[in-house]
């Protein structure tokens, strides 16, 4: 059925305002698909009340439309009465074909006047709007085109937003799954951890930590830091953590374990400039002694019952993993005592500013002072770590740019400790009593 040539008419003020709000001064290209042999769309362009142009291309069939559907086309007007494409039982066949042909374009359906059922079906099928053939004129067509283009743009934005949300949710699930779950079943040690990635809207950074208890009762703890804090560093940190857990459960410890981890790092890193610092602690089954290995990493902090917190010895540490091909990492034995709290951390906790931008860095001395003050207030466990991270951020004057990981292992004096120590004292006094 032929399509009448759109007539120009003066828009009312309201119509002009709507047209102007859609897209002021923006020229659009319309591809008309209709099979009128007389070529009823003979005008090359329309000019609406705002002075904007709508340039018109015409195609007699869908094959020709596919050739004319270039990137500069903004909207497609398809006549649902296309004879070559419309089976008797599917009045929307031309529209379905165009939607498959032009999934990123706005599409208008041209329907007979009064066929509300067909118009509604066209919108349900995916058209941005419909026009009635008998009511078609220049301003109405121009306005419909601009509205259709904006609707399609809004729909595309919503689709991309939904896809982005789904990707973010999936990434969050993956990152949560990659965070460690401590394996401490059977241990009387208390565990707490805090993790804050430096990347915005991320759950995982280049810092990593883990804690496991082996069958002999030894508790192994580790914390590390891959240089940088992007997604590649986060992935490498996860690989090193999983490798550490597997090697620890396989019985490796100290220098042998760190040497193997360095091999993992060398094989998995993107370039030879990537390195990782690491601190490992293996706590004896009785909880009173530990072995300490440092690979370019800050030494842990220990707070013993009734004494101020201090750093564990750090003079015998080795280099960061990935720096020297045949490096060695000596294991140092340290005495923990009967009641203690051991805090392991990455450098994100100590490299923030001590009094806002431009001030000196907090450093280990500042951290010790801060933690001792919090301990004197009776804080411990989760509360202590939460307060420490919050105060570091406050001192820095805003969000920390580096990843921060902190974990705390604590042991209370047991009944066996209390029973053993008085007994030993009585044994020492007994000769004098005799």
XYZ file of C-alpha atoms in Angstrom, residues 27-238:
212
model
C 20.466 16.090 11.764
C 19.138 12.547 11.496
C 19.065 9.962 8.710
C 15.913 7.891 8.160
C 15.831 4.692 6.115
C 12.323 4.041 4.765
C 11.509 0.481 3.680
C 8.337 0.358 1.562
C 7.519 -1.271 -1.751
C 5.381 1.410 -3.418
C 6.485 1.267 -7.065
C 5.674 4.952 -7.485
C 8.199 5.901 -4.811
C 5.959 7.958 -2.574
C 8.895 9.129 -0.396
C 10.245 11.421 -3.058
C 11.546 14.244 -0.862
C 15.229 13.863 0.137
C 14.758 15.493 3.538
C 12.372 17.088 5.998
C 12.916 20.209 8.092
C 11.112 20.436 11.410
C 10.086 23.524 13.342
C 13.449 23.725 15.117
C 15.347 23.858 11.827
C 16.818 20.379 12.169
C 16.878 18.146 9.096
C 15.805 14.561 8.620
C 17.455 13.122 5.531
C 15.528 10.278 3.907
C 16.724 7.159 2.111
C 14.288 4.721 0.569
C 14.562 0.981 -0.027
C 12.027 -1.038 -2.035
C 12.798 -4.330 -0.305
C 14.797 -5.789 2.548
C 17.718 -6.748 0.335
C 18.106 -3.153 -0.774
C 17.610 -1.996 2.812
C 20.524 -4.133 3.972
C 22.753 -2.385 1.448
C 21.588 1.090 2.509
C 21.768 0.398 6.245
C 25.087 2.142 6.932
C 26.467 3.419 10.236
C 25.099 6.924 9.726
C 21.466 5.735 9.689
C 19.703 6.656 12.928
C 16.254 5.202 12.404
C 14.430 2.704 10.173
C 10.761 3.092 9.173
C 9.390 -0.249 7.957
C 6.033 -0.655 6.244
C 4.348 -3.726 7.730
C 2.508 -4.156 4.431
C 5.651 -5.233 2.556
C 4.243 -7.853 0.200
C 7.511 -9.677 -0.504
C 8.119 -10.411 3.182
C 4.734 -10.882 4.763
C 3.152 -14.323 4.939
C -0.561 -14.246 5.504
C -0.234 -15.665 9.010
C 2.531 -13.288 10.201
C 1.799 -9.595 9.825
C 4.922 -8.691 11.794
C 7.334 -10.589 9.520
C 8.814 -7.388 7.973
C 9.408 -5.936 11.434
C 11.055 -9.127 12.733
C 13.356 -9.146 9.725
C 14.361 -5.502 10.243
C 14.977 -6.015 13.962
C 17.348 -8.856 13.115
C 18.955 -6.758 10.390
C 19.361 -3.604 12.506
C 19.620 -4.569 16.203
C 21.374 -1.302 17.140
C 19.048 1.062 15.262
C 15.794 2.668 16.309
C 12.874 1.132 14.398
C 9.458 2.610 13.617
C 6.556 0.467 12.371
C 4.154 1.897 9.789
C 0.641 0.502 10.315
C -2.820 1.151 8.870
C -4.901 3.671 10.782
C -7.150 2.153 13.395
C -5.280 -1.150 13.630
C -4.462 -0.772 17.328
C -3.857 -4.496 17.747
C -1.129 -4.548 15.094
C 0.447 -1.355 16.528
C 0.571 -2.857 20.037
C 2.052 -6.085 18.671
C 4.757 -4.095 16.857
C 5.765 -2.332 20.077
C 5.767 -5.627 21.949
C 7.984 -7.150 19.258
C 10.641 -4.449 19.708
C 9.720 -1.343 17.687
C 10.365 1.938 19.479
C 7.107 3.468 18.169
C 4.474 3.113 15.459
C 2.988 5.557 12.968
C -0.370 5.402 11.239
C -0.106 5.708 7.485
C -3.151 7.937 7.056
C -1.997 10.419 9.740
C 1.583 10.756 8.620
C 2.992 14.265 8.130
C 6.382 15.961 8.333
C 6.442 17.266 11.945
C 4.873 14.087 13.303
C 7.405 11.920 11.469
C 10.318 14.114 12.611
C 9.195 14.023 16.211
C 8.581 10.257 16.132
C 12.055 9.660 14.694
C 13.757 11.698 17.400
C 11.733 10.087 20.152
C 12.507 6.632 18.747
C 16.232 7.382 18.595
C 16.249 8.583 22.210
C 14.235 5.546 23.357
C 16.642 3.209 21.601
C 19.582 5.016 23.146
C 17.994 4.771 26.594
C 17.223 1.087 26.046
C 20.844 0.450 25.025
C 22.100 2.249 28.116
C 19.806 0.161 30.318
C 21.012 -3.056 28.673
C 24.655 -2.063 29.149
C 23.951 -1.045 32.737
C 22.281 -4.393 33.432
C 25.204 -6.241 31.836
C 27.645 -4.168 33.870
C 25.772 -4.977 37.083
C 25.763 -8.669 36.243
C 29.492 -8.584 35.530
C 30.128 -6.693 38.769
C 28.047 -9.205 40.742
C 29.852 -12.113 39.116
C 33.247 -10.516 39.763
C 32.260 -9.901 43.375
C 31.231 -13.541 43.787
C 34.497 -14.677 42.240
C 36.572 -12.354 44.406
C 34.745 -13.380 47.572
C 35.382 -16.990 46.643
C 39.103 -16.228 46.257
C 39.431 -14.704 49.723
C 40.846 -17.236 52.202
C 38.922 -19.267 54.753
C 41.240 -20.060 57.690
C 41.777 -23.755 58.439
C 42.187 -23.700 62.217
C 39.975 -26.551 63.348
C 41.334 -27.990 66.600
C 43.422 -24.916 67.480
C 42.817 -22.750 70.553
C 44.199 -19.661 68.775
C 41.816 -16.820 68.033
C 41.868 -15.430 64.474
C 40.797 -12.070 63.048
C 41.503 -10.340 59.727
C 40.761 -7.134 57.868
C 41.220 -6.571 54.141
C 40.857 -3.324 52.189
C 41.877 -3.251 48.492
C 43.318 -0.040 47.080
C 41.331 -0.339 43.834
C 38.008 1.486 43.766
C 34.961 -0.828 43.910
C 37.168 -3.921 44.165
C 37.093 -6.730 46.712
C 40.531 -8.103 45.995
C 43.948 -6.460 45.646
C 47.578 -7.483 45.425
C 47.796 -8.250 49.161
C 47.093 -11.795 50.294
C 47.083 -13.827 53.509
C 46.195 -17.281 54.778
C 46.246 -19.424 57.916
C 46.192 -23.234 58.193
C 46.761 -25.855 60.900
C 48.672 -28.958 59.874
C 47.972 -32.428 61.346
C 50.869 -32.123 63.831
C 49.098 -29.176 65.491
C 51.368 -26.453 64.082
C 49.553 -23.292 62.999
C 51.029 -21.668 59.895
C 50.212 -18.047 59.005
C 51.287 -16.020 56.013
C 50.796 -12.524 54.677
C 52.186 -11.083 51.453
C 52.074 -8.226 48.997
C 52.523 -8.280 45.213
C 53.945 -4.957 43.992
C 51.082 -2.918 42.576
C 47.381 -3.256 43.313
C 45.597 -3.885 40.006
C 43.656 -6.933 38.798
C 46.799 -8.659 37.483
C 48.498 -8.289 40.866
C 45.340 -9.537 42.592
C 45.322 -12.650 40.401
C 49.007 -13.298 41.109
C 48.420 -12.854 44.838
C 45.672 -15.485 44.753
